[in-house]
């Protein structure tokens, strides 16, 4: 069997599959040729040849079916195809020799035509495999070269021309076949290399996604403590300076969360999982709110931040306000970061088919080298060292990706030493403003009994503080077994469940609760996780959780979620 293994090369299976696919064409050819053979060679000889051809084609069709379907094939099946392919080829070789031996004046020319067609057909079909090439062109090559020499049909110069012509034709065909074989092998090697690179890239992408999910958890966990306690502190009685300190702490934490969200958005964009949600929104309000939020940061550097809406710019448009706001925040952040003195301007202008949002600054500008890498991820644009302001170089790259997802583009006009202007062209269609909605009352949170399960003591303290501020009665446990034991003894209205815990994770705890191992199996369970990757919500809801919240905990979002829970008897 080892000898057989060495016989069949990589391209042999493809030759067999090609033989199966080409059979309809061969049958059409046979339908034309068989009547001529019967007429020229007689019913006995022609009929015998036709029967032999039909038998070979039938066997070939049966043998090659698994190859055409891509099914696994044994070495025995390969050997069977080799025999059937050679037998089918020999049928046509026999026909050519019958015509060569026929005394009719035109018979040798018919043999020439058969030789040429069968030889070129074998070369075109079997060039992917050295073994296939030898099997499907070897017998016809021998017949083409040997027949004119062993059984000459011509005399003198005609005979010499015939022999030389056959030699030249077969030599050219074999040179062409060898070149095609080399090209096929090069392409096959390139294909294998490309497949390996694709597999490596997919593996790297999966590894990166896993890394980002892990980093999301590791970063959001401490940020949950920082922002959670800051929000809890903000709700207490503080002096004016203390309130200012807390707001600065919250604003700084929000800035870090924005950076983390940029990294996660990058992963979603690369995975093709970031979706644009189109809804009517007030574009004027988005512009002026962005200016109002960034004006304190500009004032700290002594910059004037001006917002202007030009005449004709639509107020209400259809688009994704979250992504538009994200682009504006990134552009304003960069403009303020890199501008030492002067002003930053945010302008909304009408444009054919949409709008233009422009952010201009009086900073140092960019040279050509910096512009070339401006929208590259992790590049951090600098102009001759003048435009150094920190950052990881994600904001502009993600903003460009978001703009293109919305059908737009970001352009930049800049010159070293003369400032920069970034123009965001977006196809936001003007729409009618929606009818005024009734003012929403703040969510009413019932005095719920809430079990908090989290292995991190800071997270437990944060969740308990926010729950107490919302009027709930929290009880915290550090691991799954303790939570299950408590649920067997006491009834709760809600379980806030961390997902990633050592030993028994939140998914297993939830499964045991739903399985009736700890009190009421229908108690609402809310996942509280730092995993903000795409698909996490759907995955957890499918595992039996009733709701999903991400860390850091937002008091407003938690209050909204608690308002949907009713106290249990």
Coordinates of N, CA and C in Angstrom, one line a residue, residues 286-448:
X286 N -27.7 67.5 18.9 CA -26.4 66.7 19.1 C -25.2 67.6 18.9
X287 N -25.2 68.5 18.0 CA -24.1 69.5 17.8 C -23.9 70.3 19.0
X288 N -25.0 71.0 19.5 CA -24.8 71.9 20.6 C -24.5 71.2 21.9
X289 N -25.1 70.0 22.1 CA -24.7 69.2 23.3 C -23.3 68.8 23.3
X290 N -22.7 68.4 22.1 CA -21.3 68.1 22.0 C -20.4 69.3 22.4
X291 N -20.8 70.5 21.9 CA -20.1 71.7 22.2 C -20.2 72.0 23.7
X292 N -21.4 71.9 24.3 CA -21.5 72.2 25.7 C -20.7 71.2 26.6
X293 N -20.7 69.9 26.2 CA -19.9 69.0 27.0 C -18.4 69.2 26.9
X294 N -17.9 69.6 25.8 CA -16.5 69.8 25.6 C -16.0 71.2 25.9
X295 N -16.9 72.1 26.2 CA -16.5 73.5 26.5 C -15.7 73.6 27.8
X296 N -16.0 72.9 28.9 CA -15.1 72.9 30.0 C -13.7 72.5 29.8
X297 N -13.5 71.4 29.0 CA -12.2 70.9 28.7 C -11.4 72.0 27.9
X298 N -12.1 72.6 26.9 CA -11.5 73.7 26.1 C -11.1 74.9 27.0
X299 N -12.0 75.2 28.0 CA -11.7 76.4 28.8 C -10.5 76.1 29.7
X300 N -10.3 74.9 30.1 CA -9.1 74.6 31.0 C -7.8 74.9 30.2
X301 N -7.8 74.8 28.9 CA -6.6 75.1 28.1 C -6.7 76.6 27.6
X302 N -7.7 77.3 28.0 CA -7.8 78.7 27.5 C -8.2 78.8 26.1
X303 N -8.9 77.8 25.6 CA -9.4 77.8 24.2 C -10.9 78.2 24.1
X304 N -11.3 78.8 23.0 CA -12.6 79.2 22.8 C -13.3 78.1 21.9
X305 N -14.3 77.5 22.4 CA -15.0 76.5 21.6 C -16.4 77.1 21.1
X306 N -16.5 77.2 19.8 CA -17.7 77.8 19.2 C -18.4 76.8 18.4
X307 N -19.8 76.8 18.5 CA -20.6 75.9 17.7 C -21.5 76.8 16.8
X308 N -21.7 76.4 15.6 CA -22.5 77.2 14.7 C -23.3 76.2 13.7
X309 N -24.5 76.5 13.5 CA -25.3 75.8 12.5 C -25.7 76.8 11.4
X310 N -25.2 76.4 10.1 CA -25.5 77.3 9.0 C -26.9 77.2 8.5
X311 N -27.3 78.3 7.9 CA -28.7 78.3 7.3 C -28.9 77.2 6.3
X312 N -30.1 76.5 6.5 CA -30.4 75.4 5.5 C -30.0 74.1 6.0
X313 N -29.3 74.0 7.1 CA -28.9 72.7 7.7 C -30.1 72.1 8.4
X314 N -30.5 70.8 8.0 CA -31.7 70.2 8.6 C -31.5 70.0 10.1
X315 N -32.6 70.1 10.8 CA -32.6 69.8 12.3 C -32.8 68.4 12.5
X316 N -33.9 67.9 12.1 CA -34.3 66.5 12.3 C -33.8 65.6 11.1
X317 N -33.0 64.6 11.3 CA -32.5 63.7 10.3 C -32.7 62.3 10.7
X318 N -32.6 61.4 9.7 CA -32.6 59.9 10.0 C -31.2 59.4 10.0
X319 N -30.8 58.8 11.1 CA -29.5 58.3 11.2 C -29.2 57.7 12.6
X320 N -28.0 57.4 12.9 CA -27.6 56.8 14.2 C -27.0 57.9 15.0
X321 N -27.8 58.5 16.0 CA -27.3 59.6 16.8 C -26.1 59.2 17.7
X322 N -26.1 57.9 18.1 CA -25.0 57.5 19.0 C -23.7 57.6 18.2
X323 N -23.6 57.1 17.0 CA -22.4 57.1 16.2 C -22.0 58.5 15.7
X324 N -23.0 59.3 15.4 CA -22.7 60.7 15.0 C -22.0 61.4 16.2
X325 N -22.6 61.2 17.4 CA -22.1 61.8 18.6 C -20.7 61.3 18.8
X326 N -20.5 60.0 18.6 CA -19.1 59.4 18.9 C -18.1 60.0 18.0
X327 N -18.4 60.2 16.7 CA -17.5 60.9 15.8 C -17.2 62.3 16.2
X328 N -18.2 63.1 16.6 CA -18.0 64.5 17.0 C -17.1 64.5 18.3
X329 N -17.4 63.6 19.2 CA -16.6 63.6 20.4 C -15.1 63.3 20.1
X330 N -14.8 62.3 19.2 CA -13.5 62.0 18.9 C -12.8 63.2 18.2
X331 N -13.5 63.9 17.3 CA -12.9 65.0 16.6 C -12.6 66.2 17.5
X332 N -13.6 66.5 18.4 CA -13.5 67.6 19.4 C -12.3 67.3 20.4
X333 N -12.3 66.0 20.8 CA -11.2 65.6 21.7 C -9.9 65.8 21.1
X334 N -9.7 65.4 19.9 CA -8.4 65.6 19.2 C -8.1 67.1 19.0
X335 N -9.1 67.9 18.6 CA -8.8 69.3 18.4 C -8.4 70.0 19.6
X336 N -9.1 69.7 20.7 CA -8.7 70.4 22.0 C -7.4 69.9 22.5
X337 N -7.1 68.6 22.4 CA -5.9 68.0 22.8 C -4.7 68.6 22.1
X338 N -4.8 68.8 20.8 CA -3.6 69.2 20.1 C -3.5 70.7 19.8
X339 N -4.4 71.5 20.4 CA -4.4 72.9 20.1 C -4.0 73.6 21.4
X340 N -2.9 74.4 21.3 CA -2.3 75.0 22.5 C -3.0 76.4 22.8
X341 N -3.3 77.1 21.7 CA -3.9 78.4 21.9 C -4.8 78.7 20.7
X342 N -5.8 79.6 21.0 CA -6.7 80.0 19.9 C -8.1 79.4 20.1
X343 N -8.7 78.8 19.1 CA -10.0 78.3 19.2 C -10.3 77.0 18.4
X344 N -11.4 76.4 18.8 CA -11.9 75.2 18.1 C -13.3 75.5 17.6
X345 N -13.7 75.2 16.4 CA -15.0 75.6 15.8 C -15.7 74.3 15.4
X346 N -16.9 74.1 15.7 CA -17.8 73.0 15.3 C -18.9 73.6 14.5
X347 N -19.0 73.2 13.2 CA -19.9 73.8 12.3 C -20.7 72.7 11.6
X348 N -22.1 72.9 11.5 CA -23.0 72.1 10.8 C -23.4 72.8 9.5
X349 N -23.2 72.2 8.3 CA -23.6 72.8 7.1 C -24.4 71.9 6.2
X350 N -25.3 72.5 5.4 CA -26.1 71.6 4.5 C -25.1 71.2 3.3
X351 N -25.4 70.0 2.7 CA -24.6 69.6 1.6 C -25.6 68.7 0.7
X352 N -25.2 68.6 -0.6 CA -26.1 67.8 -1.5 C -26.2 66.4 -1.0
X353 N -27.4 65.9 -0.7 CA -27.6 64.6 -0.3 C -27.3 64.3 1.2
X354 N -27.1 65.4 2.0 CA -26.8 65.2 3.4 C -26.3 66.4 4.1
X355 N -25.3 66.2 5.0 CA -24.8 67.3 5.8 C -23.3 67.2 5.9
X356 N -22.7 68.3 6.3 CA -21.2 68.3 6.6 C -21.0 68.8 8.0
X357 N -20.4 68.0 8.8 CA -20.0 68.4 10.2 C -18.5 68.7 10.1
X358 N -18.1 69.9 10.5 CA -16.7 70.3 10.4 C -16.2 70.7 11.7
X359 N -15.0 70.2 12.1 CA -14.3 70.6 13.3 C -13.0 71.2 12.9
X360 N -12.8 72.5 13.2 CA -11.6 73.2 12.8 C -10.8 73.7 14.0
X361 N -9.5 73.7 14.0 CA -8.7 74.2 15.2 C -7.6 75.1 14.7
X362 N -7.0 75.8 15.6 CA -5.8 76.6 15.3 C -4.6 76.0 15.8
X363 N -4.5 74.7 15.8 CA -3.3 74.0 16.3 C -2.2 74.0 15.3
X364 N -1.2 73.1 15.5 CA 0.0 73.1 14.7 C -0.2 72.5 13.3
X365 N -1.3 71.9 13.0 CA -1.5 71.3 11.7 C -0.7 70.0 11.5
X366 N -0.8 69.5 10.3 CA -0.1 68.2 10.0 C 0.7 68.4 8.7
X367 N 1.8 67.8 8.6 CA 2.6 67.7 7.4 C 2.1 66.5 6.6
X368 N 2.7 66.3 5.4 CA 2.3 65.3 4.5 C 2.6 63.9 5.1
X369 N 3.7 63.7 5.8 CA 4.0 62.4 6.4 C 3.0 62.0 7.4
X370 N 2.5 63.0 8.2 CA 1.5 62.7 9.3 C 0.2 62.4 8.6
X371 N -0.2 63.1 7.6 CA -1.5 62.9 6.9 C -1.6 61.5 6.3
X372 N -0.4 61.0 5.9 CA -0.4 59.6 5.3 C -0.9 58.5 6.3
X373 N -0.6 58.8 7.6 CA -1.0 57.8 8.6 C -2.1 58.2 9.5
X374 N -2.8 59.3 9.1 CA -3.8 59.9 9.9 C -4.9 59.0 10.4
X375 N -5.4 58.2 9.4 CA -6.5 57.3 9.8 C -6.1 55.9 10.0
X376 N -4.8 55.6 10.2 CA -4.4 54.3 10.5 C -4.5 54.0 12.0
X377 N -4.9 52.8 12.3 CA -5.1 52.5 13.7 C -3.8 52.4 14.5
X378 N -3.8 53.0 15.7 CA -2.7 53.0 16.6 C -1.5 53.8 16.0
X379 N -1.8 54.7 15.1 CA -0.6 55.5 14.5 C -0.3 56.7 15.4
X380 N -1.4 57.4 15.9 CA -1.1 58.6 16.7 C -0.5 59.7 15.9
X381 N -1.3 60.4 15.1 CA -0.8 61.4 14.2 C 0.1 62.5 14.9
X382 N 1.2 62.7 14.3 CA 2.1 63.8 14.7 C 2.7 64.5 13.5
X383 N 3.0 65.7 13.7 CA 3.5 66.5 12.6 C 4.9 67.1 13.1
X384 N 5.9 66.4 12.7 CA 7.2 66.9 13.1 C 7.4 67.0 14.5
X385 N 6.7 66.2 15.3 CA 6.9 66.3 16.8 C 6.0 67.3 17.4
X386 N 5.3 68.2 16.6 CA 4.6 69.3 17.2 C 3.2 68.8 17.7
X387 N 2.7 67.8 17.2 CA 1.3 67.4 17.5 C 1.3 66.2 18.4
X388 N 2.0 66.3 19.5 CA 2.0 65.2 20.4 C 1.1 65.4 21.5
X389 N 0.0 64.6 21.6 CA -0.9 64.8 22.7 C -1.4 63.6 23.4
X390 N -0.6 62.5 23.2 CA -1.1 61.3 23.9 C -2.1 60.5 23.0
X391 N -2.7 59.5 23.6 CA -3.7 58.7 22.9 C -3.1 57.6 22.3
X392 N -3.9 56.6 21.8 CA -3.5 55.4 21.2 C -3.7 55.4 19.7
X393 N -4.2 56.4 19.2 CA -4.4 56.5 17.7 C -5.6 55.7 17.2
X394 N -6.7 55.6 18.0 CA -7.8 54.8 17.6 C -9.0 55.7 17.2
X395 N -9.1 56.9 17.8 CA -10.3 57.8 17.6 C -10.6 58.1 16.1
X396 N -9.6 58.6 15.4 CA -9.8 58.9 14.0 C -10.1 57.7 13.1
X397 N -9.3 56.6 13.4 CA -9.5 55.4 12.6 C -11.0 54.9 12.8
X398 N -11.4 54.9 14.0 CA -12.8 54.4 14.3 C -13.8 55.3 13.7
X399 N -13.5 56.7 13.8 CA -14.5 57.6 13.3 C -14.6 57.5 11.8
X400 N -13.5 57.2 11.1 CA -13.6 57.0 9.6 C -14.4 55.8 9.3
X401 N -14.2 54.7 10.1 CA -14.9 53.5 9.9 C -16.4 53.7 10.1
X402 N -16.8 54.4 11.2 CA -18.2 54.7 11.4 C -18.8 55.6 10.3
X403 N -18.0 56.6 9.9 CA -18.6 57.4 8.8 C -18.8 56.6 7.5
X404 N -18.0 55.7 7.2 CA -18.1 54.8 6.0 C -19.3 53.8 6.2
X405 N -19.5 53.3 7.4 CA -20.6 52.5 7.7 C -21.9 53.2 7.5
X406 N -21.9 54.5 7.7 CA -23.1 55.3 7.5 C -23.2 55.8 6.1
X407 N -22.3 55.4 5.2 CA -22.3 55.9 3.8 C -21.6 57.2 3.6
X408 N -20.8 57.6 4.6 CA -20.1 58.9 4.4 C -18.6 58.8 4.4
X409 N -17.9 59.9 4.7 CA -16.5 59.9 4.6 C -16.0 61.1 5.4
X410 N -14.7 61.0 6.0 CA -14.1 62.1 6.7 C -13.0 62.6 5.8
X411 N -13.0 63.9 5.6 CA -11.9 64.5 4.8 C -11.1 65.5 5.8
X412 N -9.9 65.7 5.5 CA -9.1 66.7 6.3 C -8.4 67.7 5.4
X413 N -8.4 68.9 5.8 CA -7.7 70.0 5.2 C -6.7 70.6 6.2
X414 N -5.5 70.4 6.0 CA -4.5 70.8 7.0 C -3.2 71.2 6.4
X415 N -2.5 72.0 7.1 CA -1.1 72.5 6.7 C -0.3 72.7 7.9
X416 N 0.9 72.2 7.9 CA 1.8 72.3 9.1 C 1.9 73.8 9.5
X417 N 1.6 74.1 10.8 CA 1.6 75.4 11.3 C 0.4 76.3 11.1
X418 N -0.6 75.7 10.4 CA -1.8 76.6 10.2 C -3.1 75.9 10.6
X419 N -3.1 74.9 11.4 CA -4.3 74.3 11.9 C -4.8 73.2 11.0
X420 N -6.0 72.7 11.4 CA -6.6 71.6 10.7 C -8.1 71.7 10.7
X421 N -8.7 71.2 9.7 CA -10.2 71.1 9.6 C -10.6 69.7 9.1
X422 N -11.4 69.1 10.0 CA -11.9 67.7 9.6 C -13.3 67.9 9.2
X423 N -13.7 67.4 8.0 CA -15.1 67.5 7.5 C -15.7 66.1 7.4
X424 N -16.8 65.9 8.1 CA -17.5 64.6 8.0 C -18.7 64.8 7.1
X425 N -18.7 64.1 6.0 CA -19.8 64.2 5.1 C -20.7 62.9 5.3
X426 N -21.9 63.2 5.7 CA -22.8 62.1 6.0 C -24.1 62.2 5.2
X427 N -24.6 61.2 4.6 CA -25.9 61.2 3.9 C -27.1 61.1 4.8
X428 N -27.3 62.1 5.7 CA -28.4 62.1 6.6 C -29.6 62.8 6.0
X429 N -30.6 62.1 5.7 CA -31.8 62.7 5.1 C -32.6 63.4 6.1
X430 N -33.1 64.6 5.7 CA -34.0 65.4 6.5 C -35.4 64.7 6.7
X431 N -35.9 64.7 7.9 CA -37.2 64.1 8.2 C -38.0 65.0 9.0
X432 N -39.3 64.8 9.1 CA -40.2 65.6 9.9 C -40.0 65.2 11.4
X433 N -40.0 66.2 12.2 CA -39.8 65.9 13.7 C -40.9 65.1 14.2
X434 N -40.7 64.2 15.1 CA -41.8 63.4 15.7 C -42.7 64.2 16.6
X435 N -43.8 63.8 16.8 CA -44.8 64.5 17.7 C -44.2 64.5 19.1
X436 N -44.4 65.6 19.8 CA -43.9 65.7 21.2 C -44.4 64.6 22.0
X437 N -43.5 63.9 22.7 CA -43.8 62.8 23.6 C -44.2 63.3 25.0
X438 N -45.0 62.6 25.6 CA -45.3 62.9 27.0 C -44.1 62.7 27.9
X439 N -43.8 63.7 28.7 CA -42.6 63.6 29.6 C -42.6 62.3 30.4
X440 N -41.5 61.6 30.4 CA -41.5 60.3 31.1 C -41.2 60.6 32.6
X441 N -41.9 59.9 33.4 CA -41.7 60.0 34.8 C -40.5 59.1 35.1
X442 N -39.7 59.5 36.1 CA -38.6 58.6 36.5 C -39.1 57.2 36.9
X443 N -38.3 56.2 36.6 CA -38.7 54.9 36.9 C -39.0 54.7 38.4
X444 N -40.1 54.0 38.6 CA -40.5 53.7 40.0 C -39.9 52.3 40.4
X445 N -39.1 52.4 41.4 CA -38.4 51.2 41.9 C -39.1 50.7 43.1
X446 N -39.6 49.5 43.1 CA -40.2 49.0 44.4 C -39.1 48.6 45.4
X447 N -39.5 48.5 46.6 CA -38.5 48.1 47.7 C -38.2 46.6 47.5
X448 N -37.2 46.3 46.6 CA -36.9 44.9 46.3 C -35.9 44.4 47.2

